[in-house]
PDB file of C-alpha atoms in Angstrom:
ATOM      1  CA  MET A   1      13.483   2.664   3.663  1.00 34.00           C
ATOM      2  CA  SER A   2      11.472   5.874   3.019  1.00 36.00           C
ATOM      3  CA  ARG A   3      13.636   6.678  -0.029  1.00 36.00           C
ATOM      4  CA  TRP A   4      12.835   3.218  -1.420  1.00 38.00           C
ATOM      5  CA  LEU A   5       9.096   3.696  -0.911  1.00 39.00           C
ATOM      6  CA  GLY A   6       9.221   7.147  -2.499  1.00 36.00           C
ATOM      7  CA  ARG A   7      10.933   5.741  -5.605  1.00 38.00           C
ATOM      8  CA  LEU A   8       8.322   3.025  -5.952  1.00 40.00           C
ATOM      9  CA  ARG A   9       5.541   5.554  -5.607  1.00 39.00           C
ATOM     10  CA  CYS A  10       6.991   7.775  -8.342  1.00 39.00           C
ATOM     11  CA  CYS A  11       7.655   4.951 -10.799  1.00 46.00           C
ATOM     12  CA  SER A  12       4.534   2.891 -10.268  1.00 52.00           C
ATOM     13  CA  PHE A  13       1.732   5.397 -10.939  1.00 61.00           C
ATOM     14  CA  THR A  14       1.113   5.524 -14.652  1.00 66.00           C
ATOM     15  CA  ALA A  15      -1.877   6.538 -16.751  1.00 70.00           C
ATOM     16  CA  ASP A  16      -3.239   2.975 -16.545  1.00 68.00           C
ATOM     17  CA  SER A  17      -2.669   2.550 -12.768  1.00 72.00           C
ATOM     18  CA  LYS A  18      -5.568   1.571 -10.530  1.00 69.00           C
ATOM     19  CA  VAL A  19      -5.929   1.480  -6.750  1.00 72.00           C
ATOM     20  CA  HIS A  20      -8.682  -0.475  -5.047  1.00 66.00           C
ATOM     21  CA  MET A  21      -9.393   0.321  -1.392  1.00 65.00           C
ATOM     22  CA  ALA A  22     -12.274  -1.025   0.648  1.00 59.00           C
ATOM     23  CA  GLY A  23     -15.019   1.565   1.011  1.00 59.00           C
ATOM     24  CA  ALA A  24     -13.715   3.891  -1.694  1.00 64.00           C
ATOM     25  CA  SER A  25     -14.304   4.180  -5.406  1.00 70.00           C
ATOM     26  CA  GLU A  26     -11.532   2.889  -7.641  1.00 75.00           C
ATOM     27  CA  ALA A  27      -8.715   5.386  -8.210  1.00 77.00           C
ATOM     28  CA  ARG A  28      -7.566   5.470 -11.846  1.00 81.00           C
ATOM     29  CA  GLY A  29      -4.553   7.108 -13.398  1.00 80.00           C
ATOM     30  CA  SER A  30      -1.509   8.778 -11.985  1.00 79.00           C
ATOM     31  CA  GLU A  31      -3.123  11.668 -10.064  1.00 83.00           C
ATOM     32  CA  GLU A  32      -5.987   9.691  -8.491  1.00 82.00           C
ATOM     33  CA  CYS A  33      -3.589   6.927  -7.423  1.00 80.00           C
ATOM     34  CA  ARG A  34      -1.214   9.442  -5.838  1.00 80.00           C
ATOM     35  CA  ALA A  35      -4.179  10.953  -3.961  1.00 82.00           C
ATOM     36  CA  ALA A  36      -5.292   7.497  -2.739  1.00 77.00           C
ATOM     37  CA  PHE A  37      -1.826   6.705  -1.419  1.00 77.00           C
ATOM     38  CA  GLY A  38      -1.617  10.227   0.036  1.00 81.00           C
ATOM     39  CA  PHE A  39      -4.690   9.394   2.110  1.00 80.00           C
ATOM     40  CA  LEU A  40      -3.052   6.173   3.314  1.00 78.00           C
ATOM     41  CA  LEU A  41       0.028   8.118   4.426  1.00 82.00           C
ATOM     42  CA  GLU A  42      -2.171  10.637   6.276  1.00 85.00           C
ATOM     43  CA  ALA A  43      -4.302   7.886   7.826  1.00 84.00           C
ATOM     44  CA  ARG A  44      -1.210   6.141   9.274  1.00 85.00           C
ATOM     45  CA  PRO A  45       1.543   8.787   9.412  1.00 88.00           C
ATOM     46  CA  ASP A  46       3.824   6.613  11.567  1.00 91.00           C
ATOM     47  CA  GLN A  47       3.554   3.530   9.351  1.00 89.00           C
ATOM     48  CA  GLN A  48       6.517   1.242   9.027  1.00 91.00           C
ATOM     49  CA  PHE A  49       7.111  -1.708   6.712  1.00 89.00           C
ATOM     50  CA  ASP A  50       9.160  -4.622   8.002  1.00 93.00           C
ATOM     51  CA  ILE A  51      10.242  -6.674   4.998  1.00 93.00           C
ATOM     52  CA  GLN A  52       9.908 -10.396   5.594  1.00 94.00           C
ATOM     53  CA  GLU A  53      10.914 -11.731   2.181  1.00 93.00           C
ATOM     54  CA  ILE A  54      11.709 -10.568  -1.361  1.00 91.00           C
ATOM     55  CA  VAL A  55      11.603 -12.932  -4.339  1.00 91.00           C
ATOM     56  CA  ALA A  56      12.979 -11.528  -7.605  1.00 87.00           C
ATOM     57  CA  HIS A  57      12.331 -12.920 -11.069  1.00 84.00           C
ATOM     58  CA  ASP A  58      13.012 -11.805 -14.650  1.00 82.00           C
ATOM     59  CA  GLY A  59       9.894  -9.656 -14.926  1.00 86.00           C
ATOM     60  CA  GLY A  60       9.842  -8.098 -11.462  1.00 88.00           C
ATOM     61  CA  TYR A  61       9.609  -9.144  -7.842  1.00 89.00           C
ATOM     62  CA  VAL A  62       7.336 -10.000  -4.947  1.00 91.00           C
ATOM     63  CA  CYS A  63       7.823  -8.463  -1.500  1.00 91.00           C
ATOM     64  CA  ARG A  64       6.124  -9.789   1.646  1.00 93.00           C
ATOM     65  CA  SER A  65       6.136  -7.402   4.605  1.00 93.00           C
ATOM     66  CA  ILE A  66       4.360  -6.461   7.819  1.00 92.00           C
ATOM     67  CA  LEU A  67       2.831  -2.971   7.985  1.00 88.00           C
ATOM     68  CA  THR A  68       2.614  -1.429  11.453  1.00 92.00           C
ATOM     69  CA  GLY A  69       1.077   1.957  12.210  1.00 91.00           C
ATOM     70  CA  THR A  70      -1.412   3.978  14.195  1.00 92.00           C
ATOM     71  CA  LEU A  71      -4.690   5.013  12.566  1.00 89.00           C
ATOM     72  CA  ALA A  72      -4.793   8.808  12.821  1.00 90.00           C
ATOM     73  CA  LYS A  73      -7.989   9.664  10.932  1.00 88.00           C
ATOM     74  CA  PRO A  74     -11.335   7.951  10.251  1.00 87.00           C
ATOM     75  CA  TRP A  75     -11.185   5.293   7.552  1.00 79.00           C
ATOM     76  CA  ASN A  76     -14.196   3.927   5.638  1.00 75.00           C
ATOM     77  CA  LEU A  77     -13.735   0.182   5.167  1.00 70.00           C
ATOM     78  CA  GLY A  78     -16.539  -1.156   3.019  1.00 68.00           C
ATOM     79  CA  GLY A  79     -19.282   0.910   4.635  1.00 73.00           C
ATOM     80  CA  THR A  80     -17.904   0.648   8.187  1.00 77.00           C
ATOM     81  CA  VAL A  81     -16.131   3.774   9.408  1.00 82.00           C
ATOM     82  CA  VAL A  82     -13.245   2.908  11.711  1.00 82.00           C
ATOM     83  CA  GLU A  83     -12.341   5.664  14.148  1.00 86.00           C
ATOM     84  CA  PRO A  84      -8.806   6.149  15.474  1.00 88.00           C
ATOM     85  CA  ARG A  85      -8.388   4.348  18.818  1.00 84.00           C
ATOM     86  CA  GLY A  86      -4.714   4.960  19.483  1.00 80.00           C
ATOM     87  CA  PRO A  87      -2.906   1.614  19.503  1.00 85.00           C
ATOM     88  CA  ARG A  88      -0.473   0.636  16.745  1.00 89.00           C
ATOM     89  CA  VAL A  89      -1.727  -2.264  14.630  1.00 87.00           C
ATOM     90  CA  SER A  90       0.047  -4.704  12.320  1.00 88.00           C
ATOM     91  CA  PHE A  91      -1.032  -6.750   9.305  1.00 84.00           C
ATOM     92  CA  GLY A  92       0.546  -8.470   6.307  1.00 86.00           C
ATOM     93  CA  VAL A  93       1.137  -6.838   2.916  1.00 85.00           C
ATOM     94  CA  LEU A  94       2.184  -8.482  -0.343  1.00 85.00           C
ATOM     95  CA  ASP A  95       3.522  -6.232  -3.135  1.00 85.00           C
ATOM     96  CA  VAL A  96       3.745  -7.704  -6.642  1.00 86.00           C
ATOM     97  CA  MET A  97       5.832  -5.554  -8.990  1.00 85.00           C
ATOM     98  CA  THR A  98       6.079  -6.028 -12.739  1.00 86.00           C
ATOM     99  CA  CYS A  99       9.169  -4.374 -14.231  1.00 85.00           C
ATOM    100  CA  ARG A 100      10.218  -3.508 -17.753  1.00 83.00           C
ATOM    101  CA  GLU A 101      13.509  -1.829 -18.722  1.00 82.00           C
ATOM    102  CA  GLY A 102      14.369  -1.137 -15.090  1.00 78.00           C
ATOM    103  CA  LEU A 103      11.071   0.594 -14.236  1.00 79.00           C
ATOM    104  CA  ILE A 104       8.030  -0.623 -12.367  1.00 79.00           C
ATOM    105  CA  VAL A 105       5.180  -0.759 -14.883  1.00 79.00           C
ATOM    106  CA  ARG A 106       2.589  -2.396 -12.636  1.00 79.00           C
ATOM    107  CA  LYS A 107       2.199  -2.618  -8.881  1.00 77.00           C
ATOM    108  CA  GLU A 108      -0.353  -4.761  -7.124  1.00 77.00           C
ATOM    109  CA  VAL A 109      -0.768  -4.546  -3.366  1.00 77.00           C
ATOM    110  CA  TRP A 110      -2.531  -7.285  -1.444  1.00 78.00           C
ATOM    111  CA  LEU A 111      -3.446  -6.715   2.213  1.00 74.00           C
ATOM    112  CA  ASP A 112      -4.320  -9.337   4.803  1.00 74.00           C
ATOM    113  CA  GLY A 113      -7.840  -7.929   5.058  1.00 69.00           C
ATOM    114  CA  GLY A 114      -8.926 -10.214   7.870  1.00 72.00           C
ATOM    115  CA  ALA A 115      -5.985  -9.246  10.074  1.00 76.00           C
ATOM    116  CA  MET A 116      -6.405  -5.577   9.166  1.00 74.00           C
ATOM    117  CA  MET A 117     -10.116  -5.551  10.055  1.00 72.00           C
ATOM    118  CA  ALA A 118      -9.523  -7.484  13.298  1.00 77.00           C
ATOM    119  CA  ALA A 119      -6.779  -5.061  14.348  1.00 76.00           C
ATOM    120  CA  LEU A 120      -8.774  -1.901  13.535  1.00 74.00           C
ATOM    121  CA  MET A 121     -12.187  -2.911  14.893  1.00 75.00           C
TER     122      MET A 121
END
């Protein structure tokens, strides 16, 4: 699984990539997007994705999964700073990948924000 995530990370951050996270300014371009995802990996170093469903189509695929992990560092969520409390939390994630010539050219990540906020607060 970690090899798969690493490949996605390498292929999906292009010069026109953008990452939107609650409480943070928009990350733009390859380097800023890698830094944003680096923070997410540091914030939940034990995170695990349990894939629920993958639907492939001609131009890419959609993957629905459950992310589970322990918050290890403070995280600013839209002006509210959530402090690490210790328990592992879970919430839904939907990845929408657009592919061209075998490479991911666009990645959109949708989080179940309500479940995430309820679990972290």
